[in-house]
Coordinates of C-alpha atoms and ligand atoms in Angstrom, one line a residue:
M253 CA 0.0 0.0 0.0
A254 CA 1.4 3.4 -1.0
V255 CA 1.8 5.9 1.8
D256 CA 1.8 9.6 0.9
V257 CA 4.7 10.8 3.1
R258 CA 3.4 14.4 3.0
R259 CA 0.2 13.3 4.7
I260 CA 1.9 11.6 7.7
P261 CA 2.4 14.8 9.9
S262 CA -1.2 15.9 9.2
T263 CA -2.6 12.5 9.9
L264 CA -0.7 12.2 13.2
L265 CA -1.8 15.7 14.2
A266 CA -5.4 15.0 13.2
G267 CA -5.3 11.8 15.4
L268 CA -4.0 13.8 18.4
L269 CA -6.6 16.5 17.9
L270 CA -9.4 13.9 17.5
A271 CA -8.3 12.1 20.6
A272 CA -8.5 15.4 22.4
T273 CA -11.9 16.4 21.2
A274 CA -13.7 13.2 20.4
P275 CA -14.7 11.6 23.7
A276 CA -18.2 13.0 23.9
R277 CA -19.4 13.0 20.3
A278 CA -18.1 12.0 17.0
A279 CA -18.2 15.5 15.5
N280 CA -15.5 16.4 12.9
L281 CA -13.9 19.4 14.5
S282 CA -10.6 19.0 12.7
T283 CA -8.8 22.1 11.6
L284 CA -6.8 19.8 9.3
D285 CA -9.8 18.9 7.2
P286 CA -10.7 22.4 5.8
A287 CA -13.9 22.9 3.8
G288 CA -13.4 26.5 2.8
P289 CA -10.6 29.1 2.0
S290 CA -10.3 30.5 5.6
A291 CA -9.8 27.1 7.2
A292 CA -7.4 26.1 4.4
A293 CA -5.3 29.2 5.0
I294 CA -5.2 28.3 8.7
R295 CA -4.2 24.7 8.0
E296 CA -1.4 25.9 5.7
L297 CA 0.0 28.1 8.4
L298 CA -0.2 25.3 10.9
M299 CA 1.7 23.0 8.6
L300 CA 4.4 25.7 7.9
V301 CA 4.9 26.4 11.7
T302 CA 5.0 22.6 12.4
A303 CA 7.5 22.0 9.7
I304 CA 9.9 24.8 10.9
A305 CA 9.5 23.6 14.5
A306 CA 10.2 20.0 13.4
V307 CA 13.5 21.1 11.7
I308 CA 14.6 23.1 14.8
F309 CA 13.7 20.2 17.0
L310 CA 15.6 17.6 14.9
A311 CA 18.7 19.9 14.7
V312 CA 18.7 20.5 18.5
V313 CA 18.1 16.8 19.4
S314 CA 20.7 15.5 16.9
T315 CA 23.3 18.0 18.2
L316 CA 22.6 17.0 21.7
I317 CA 22.9 13.3 21.0
Y318 CA 26.1 13.8 19.1
C319 CA 27.6 15.8 22.0
I320 CA 26.5 13.3 24.6
V321 CA 28.0 10.4 22.6
H322 CA 31.1 12.1 21.2
F323 CA 32.2 14.1 24.3
R324 CA 31.4 11.5 26.9
E325 CA 33.9 10.8 29.6
R326 CA 35.8 7.8 28.4
S327 CA 37.8 6.8 31.5
A328 CA 37.2 7.1 35.2
A329 CA 39.9 9.6 35.7
P330 CA 40.7 12.1 32.9
E331 CA 44.4 13.0 32.8
A332 CA 44.0 16.7 32.0
E333 CA 41.3 19.4 31.7
P334 CA 39.9 19.8 28.2
P335 CA 40.6 23.1 26.5
Q336 CA 38.5 25.9 28.0
I337 CA 36.9 28.2 25.3
Y338 CA 35.3 31.5 26.2
G339 CA 32.9 33.0 23.7
S340 CA 32.7 32.7 19.9
T341 CA 31.5 35.7 17.9
P342 CA 30.5 33.7 14.8
I343 CA 28.4 31.2 16.8
E344 CA 26.8 33.9 18.9
T345 CA 26.0 35.9 15.8
A346 CA 24.5 32.8 14.1
W347 CA 22.2 31.9 17.1
T348 CA 21.0 35.5 17.4
V349 CA 20.4 36.3 13.7
G350 CA 18.9 32.8 12.8
P351 CA 16.0 32.9 15.3
I352 CA 15.3 36.6 14.5
L353 CA 15.0 35.8 10.8
I354 CA 12.7 32.8 11.6
V355 CA 10.5 34.9 13.9
F356 CA 10.4 37.8 11.3
V357 CA 9.3 35.5 8.5
L358 CA 6.7 33.8 10.7
T359 CA 5.3 37.2 11.8
L360 CA 4.8 38.2 8.2
V361 CA 3.1 34.9 7.3
I362 CA 0.9 35.0 10.4
I363 CA -0.3 38.5 9.6
R364 CA -1.0 37.6 6.0
T365 CA -2.9 34.4 7.1
V366 CA -5.0 36.3 9.7
V367 CA -6.1 38.9 7.2
E368 CA -6.8 36.2 4.6
A369 CA -8.7 33.9 7.0
R370 CA -10.8 36.5 8.7
Q371 CA -11.5 38.3 5.5
V372 CA -11.0 41.6 7.3
D373 CA -12.4 43.5 4.3
P374 CA -15.9 42.6 3.5
Q375 CA -16.2 40.5 0.3
P376 CA -18.4 42.1 -2.4
G377 CA -21.9 40.7 -2.3
A378 CA -21.4 39.0 1.0
M379 CA -24.6 37.7 2.8
N380 CA -24.9 39.2 6.3
V381 CA -25.7 37.1 9.3
R382 CA -25.9 38.5 12.8
V383 CA -24.7 36.0 15.4
I384 CA -25.8 36.7 19.0
G385 CA -24.3 34.4 21.7
H386 CA -26.5 33.7 24.7
Q387 CA -25.9 31.5 27.7
W388 CA -26.1 28.8 26.2
W389 CA -27.4 29.0 22.7
W390 CA -26.9 30.8 19.4
E391 CA -29.2 33.3 17.8
Y392 CA -28.9 33.9 14.0
Q393 CA -30.5 36.9 12.4
Y394 CA -30.5 37.4 8.6
P395 CA -31.1 41.1 8.3
D396 CA -31.2 41.1 4.4
Q397 CA -33.8 38.3 4.4
G398 CA -35.7 39.2 7.6
V399 CA -35.2 35.8 9.1
V400 CA -34.5 34.8 12.8
T401 CA -33.5 31.3 13.9
A402 CA -31.4 29.6 16.5
N403 CA -28.6 27.1 16.8
E404 CA -28.6 25.9 13.2
M405 CA -27.3 28.4 10.7
H406 CA -28.2 27.8 7.1
I407 CA -25.9 29.2 4.4
P408 CA -25.4 28.6 0.6
V409 CA -22.4 26.8 -0.7
S410 CA -19.7 28.9 -2.4
R411 CA -18.6 27.6 -5.9
P412 CA -15.6 28.9 -7.9
N413 CA -18.1 30.2 -10.6
L414 CA -20.6 31.4 -8.0
A415 CA -19.0 32.8 -4.8
R416 CA -21.3 33.1 -1.8
P417 CA -19.3 34.8 0.9
I418 CA -20.8 35.1 4.3
R419 CA -20.2 38.1 6.6
L420 CA -20.8 37.5 10.3
R421 CA -21.4 40.2 12.8
L422 CA -20.8 38.7 16.2
E423 CA -22.4 40.0 19.4
S424 CA -23.1 38.8 22.9
A425 CA -26.2 39.1 25.0
D426 CA -24.4 38.3 28.2
V427 CA -20.8 37.1 28.6
I428 CA -17.9 36.4 26.2
H429 CA -18.5 33.5 23.9
S430 CA -16.4 32.4 20.9
F431 CA -17.7 31.3 17.5
W432 CA -15.6 28.4 16.1
V433 CA -16.4 26.0 13.3
P434 CA -13.0 24.5 12.7
R435 CA -13.6 23.1 9.2
L436 CA -14.9 26.5 7.9
A437 CA -13.0 29.3 9.7
G438 CA -11.0 30.4 12.6
K439 CA -12.5 31.4 15.9
T440 CA -13.7 34.9 16.8
D441 CA -14.9 36.1 20.2
L442 CA -18.4 37.5 20.8
I443 CA -17.8 40.3 23.3
P444 CA -20.6 42.2 25.1
G445 CA -20.7 45.8 23.8
H446 CA -18.0 45.3 21.1
P447 CA -19.3 43.7 17.9
N448 CA -16.7 41.7 15.9
E449 CA -16.8 40.8 12.3
M450 CA -15.5 37.9 10.3
G451 CA -16.1 36.5 6.8
F452 CA -15.9 33.0 5.4
E453 CA -17.0 30.8 2.6
A454 CA -18.1 27.2 2.6
A455 CA -16.7 25.2 -0.4
E456 CA -18.6 22.0 0.4
E457 CA -22.2 21.1 1.2
G458 CA -23.1 19.3 4.4
V459 CA -23.5 19.9 8.2
F460 CA -20.5 21.5 9.8
Q461 CA -20.1 21.3 13.6
G462 CA -18.6 23.9 15.9
Q463 CA -18.3 24.7 19.5
C464 CA -18.3 27.8 21.7
A465 CA -14.6 28.2 22.3
E466 CA -14.5 30.6 25.2
Y467 CA -15.6 29.4 28.7
C468 CA -18.9 31.1 29.3
G469 CA -20.4 29.3 32.3
R470 CA -21.8 25.9 33.3
Q471 CA -23.1 24.8 29.9
H472 CA -20.2 26.1 27.8
A473 CA -19.3 22.6 26.7
N474 CA -22.9 22.1 25.4
M475 CA -23.0 25.4 23.5
M476 CA -22.6 23.7 20.1
I477 CA -22.9 25.1 16.6
R478 CA -24.3 23.6 13.4
I479 CA -23.9 25.2 10.1
V480 CA -26.0 23.6 7.3
V481 CA -24.4 24.4 3.9
E482 CA -26.8 23.9 1.1
T483 CA -27.1 24.5 -2.7
P484 CA -28.3 28.1 -3.5
A485 CA -31.7 26.6 -4.5
Q486 CA -32.1 24.7 -1.2
F487 CA -31.0 27.8 0.7
E488 CA -33.6 29.9 -1.0
E489 CA -36.2 27.3 -0.2
W490 CA -35.2 27.4 3.4
I491 CA -35.4 31.2 3.5
Q492 CA -38.9 31.0 2.0
A493 CA -40.0 28.4 4.6
Q494 CA -38.6 30.6 7.4
H495 CA -40.5 33.6 6.1
R496 CA -43.9 31.9 6.6
P497 CA -45.5 32.5 10.0
A498 CA -46.3 29.4 12.1
V499 CA -48.7 26.9 10.5
A500 CA -52.3 28.1 10.8
A501 CA -53.7 24.6 11.4
A502 CA -51.6 24.5 14.6
E503 CA -53.7 27.2 16.0
K504 CA -56.4 24.7 16.6
L505 CA -54.2 22.5 18.8
S506 CA -54.6 22.9 22.6
G507 CA -50.8 23.3 22.9
S508 CA -51.1 26.6 21.1
G509 CA -53.1 28.1 23.9
L510 CA -51.0 26.4 26.5
F511 CA -47.9 28.0 25.0
V512 CA -49.3 31.4 25.8
A513 CA -51.0 30.5 29.1
E514 CA -48.0 28.6 30.6
T515 CA -45.8 31.6 30.1
C516 CA -43.6 30.0 27.3
A517 CA -44.6 33.1 25.3
N518 CA -42.8 35.4 27.8
C519 CA -39.4 34.1 26.5
H520 CA -40.1 32.6 23.1
T521 CA -41.4 34.0 19.8
I522 CA -43.6 32.1 17.5
R523 CA -44.4 34.5 14.6
G524 CA -48.0 34.7 13.7
T525 CA -49.1 34.0 17.3
P526 CA -49.2 36.3 20.4
A527 CA -45.9 34.6 21.5
A528 CA -43.2 37.3 21.1
G529 CA -40.6 36.8 23.9
T530 CA -37.0 37.4 22.9
V531 CA -35.2 35.9 25.9
G532 CA -35.0 32.4 24.5
P533 CA -34.7 31.0 21.0
D534 CA -37.3 31.9 18.3
L535 CA -39.4 28.8 17.9
T536 CA -41.4 29.8 14.8
H537 CA -39.9 26.9 12.8
L538 CA -38.6 24.8 15.6
A539 CA -39.6 21.5 13.9
S540 CA -37.5 22.3 10.9
R541 CA -34.3 22.0 13.1
Q542 CA -32.5 18.7 13.5
T543 CA -31.5 19.3 17.1
I544 CA -32.5 21.2 20.3
A545 CA -30.7 22.7 23.3
A546 CA -27.8 24.1 21.2
A547 CA -27.3 21.0 19.1
E548 CA -27.0 18.8 22.3
I549 CA -29.8 16.4 21.5
P550 CA -31.8 15.3 18.4
N551 CA -35.1 17.2 17.9
D552 CA -37.6 14.4 18.5
R553 CA -40.8 13.8 20.6
K554 CA -38.9 12.0 23.3
N555 CA -36.3 14.7 23.8
L556 CA -38.8 17.6 23.5
S557 CA -40.9 15.9 26.2
A558 CA -37.9 15.4 28.4
W559 CA -36.8 19.0 27.9
L560 CA -40.2 20.4 28.9
N561 CA -40.4 18.0 31.8
N562 CA -37.3 19.6 33.3
P563 CA -34.7 21.3 31.1
D564 CA -32.2 21.3 34.0
V565 CA -31.8 17.5 33.8
L566 CA -30.6 17.7 30.2
K567 CA -28.7 21.0 30.6
P568 CA -27.9 21.6 34.3
G569 CA -27.9 25.4 35.1
C570 CA -29.7 26.3 31.9
R571 CA -31.8 29.5 31.8
M572 CA -35.1 27.8 31.0
P573 CA -37.1 27.1 34.2
D574 CA -38.9 23.9 35.1
L575 CA -42.5 25.0 34.7
K576 CA -43.8 21.9 36.6
L577 CA -46.1 21.0 33.7
S578 CA -48.4 18.0 33.9
Q579 CA -47.7 15.1 31.5
N580 CA -50.9 15.9 29.6
D581 CA -49.8 19.5 29.1
I582 CA -46.3 18.3 28.0
A583 CA -47.9 16.0 25.4
S584 CA -50.1 18.8 24.0
L585 CA -47.2 21.3 23.9
V586 CA -44.9 18.8 22.1
S587 CA -47.7 18.0 19.6
Y588 CA -48.0 21.7 18.9
L589 CA -44.2 22.3 18.7
E590 CA -43.9 19.4 16.3
T591 CA -46.2 21.2 13.8
L592 CA -43.9 24.2 13.7
R593 CA -42.2 23.3 10.4
Ligands
CUA795 CU1 -20.5 30.3 25.0 CU2 -18.7 29.1 25.9

């Protein structure tokens, strides 16, 4: 079997990274498997720095081993002192200038990569998404399309002949969070009172997972990100579906009334109904999402019921209170929520 030698360091590193991030869930969070130009630029920089560090490491270790072996004490009692040398201008010049040159070159490359990866200047025709970090979920607003959703961001794929750059404006509703989807882009912090911006493109379709990368409290580890990258047509379809208010037929379900009566409406919005709270995620199209609780668990009847029964069991410390609902009310509410396609 042929082994591509150039892939060995990246495979080893990928293995180490996976070992460090994989225990809880089998998400691909590898920076070494880029699916867009920003992530590719970061991977290139990582490879360059690793290669330079490897050369320095090998040079130091081989010199050390050579000296240990070559200059070892050969007899129990040496006859005379070895020659004593004080200072060497060429050697001192070499080990001062060498590292300065390496650091200088790396600084230039890093600055170039950061500018390239973050797309500091907005790309022409970029689609804007406002990302608001909350303890412990993500709010996504599409100001150009007038859409609001939570936890699962949909974006169109970017092709060489049809670029679809994305421009994120990152804000926080409470503490510092950090938006990180390793296969698509580098991480950028969401800082209260200081909006940050970053741009990226997704070169592949699929679901890309991410993770809040700044400790933000008890459920930081469960503040996960999903980016659904679709064809432009699928994305348009999704936008159209998100535009529609909640399904009219659902109004006849008893859960609809309960949603308002049981104070769910104080925190959550379901467009087209009296529910207009903005503290928790917008639930207008909850049933169109694959997961709930910031991508922690699949969005199904069992999990929705468990969540309504007591959110704190699934997400200890989470901001949604236990409303002490009866099993009947939970069943009605779940039936209603499941209609919100
Ligand atoms: Cu949000 Cu950690």
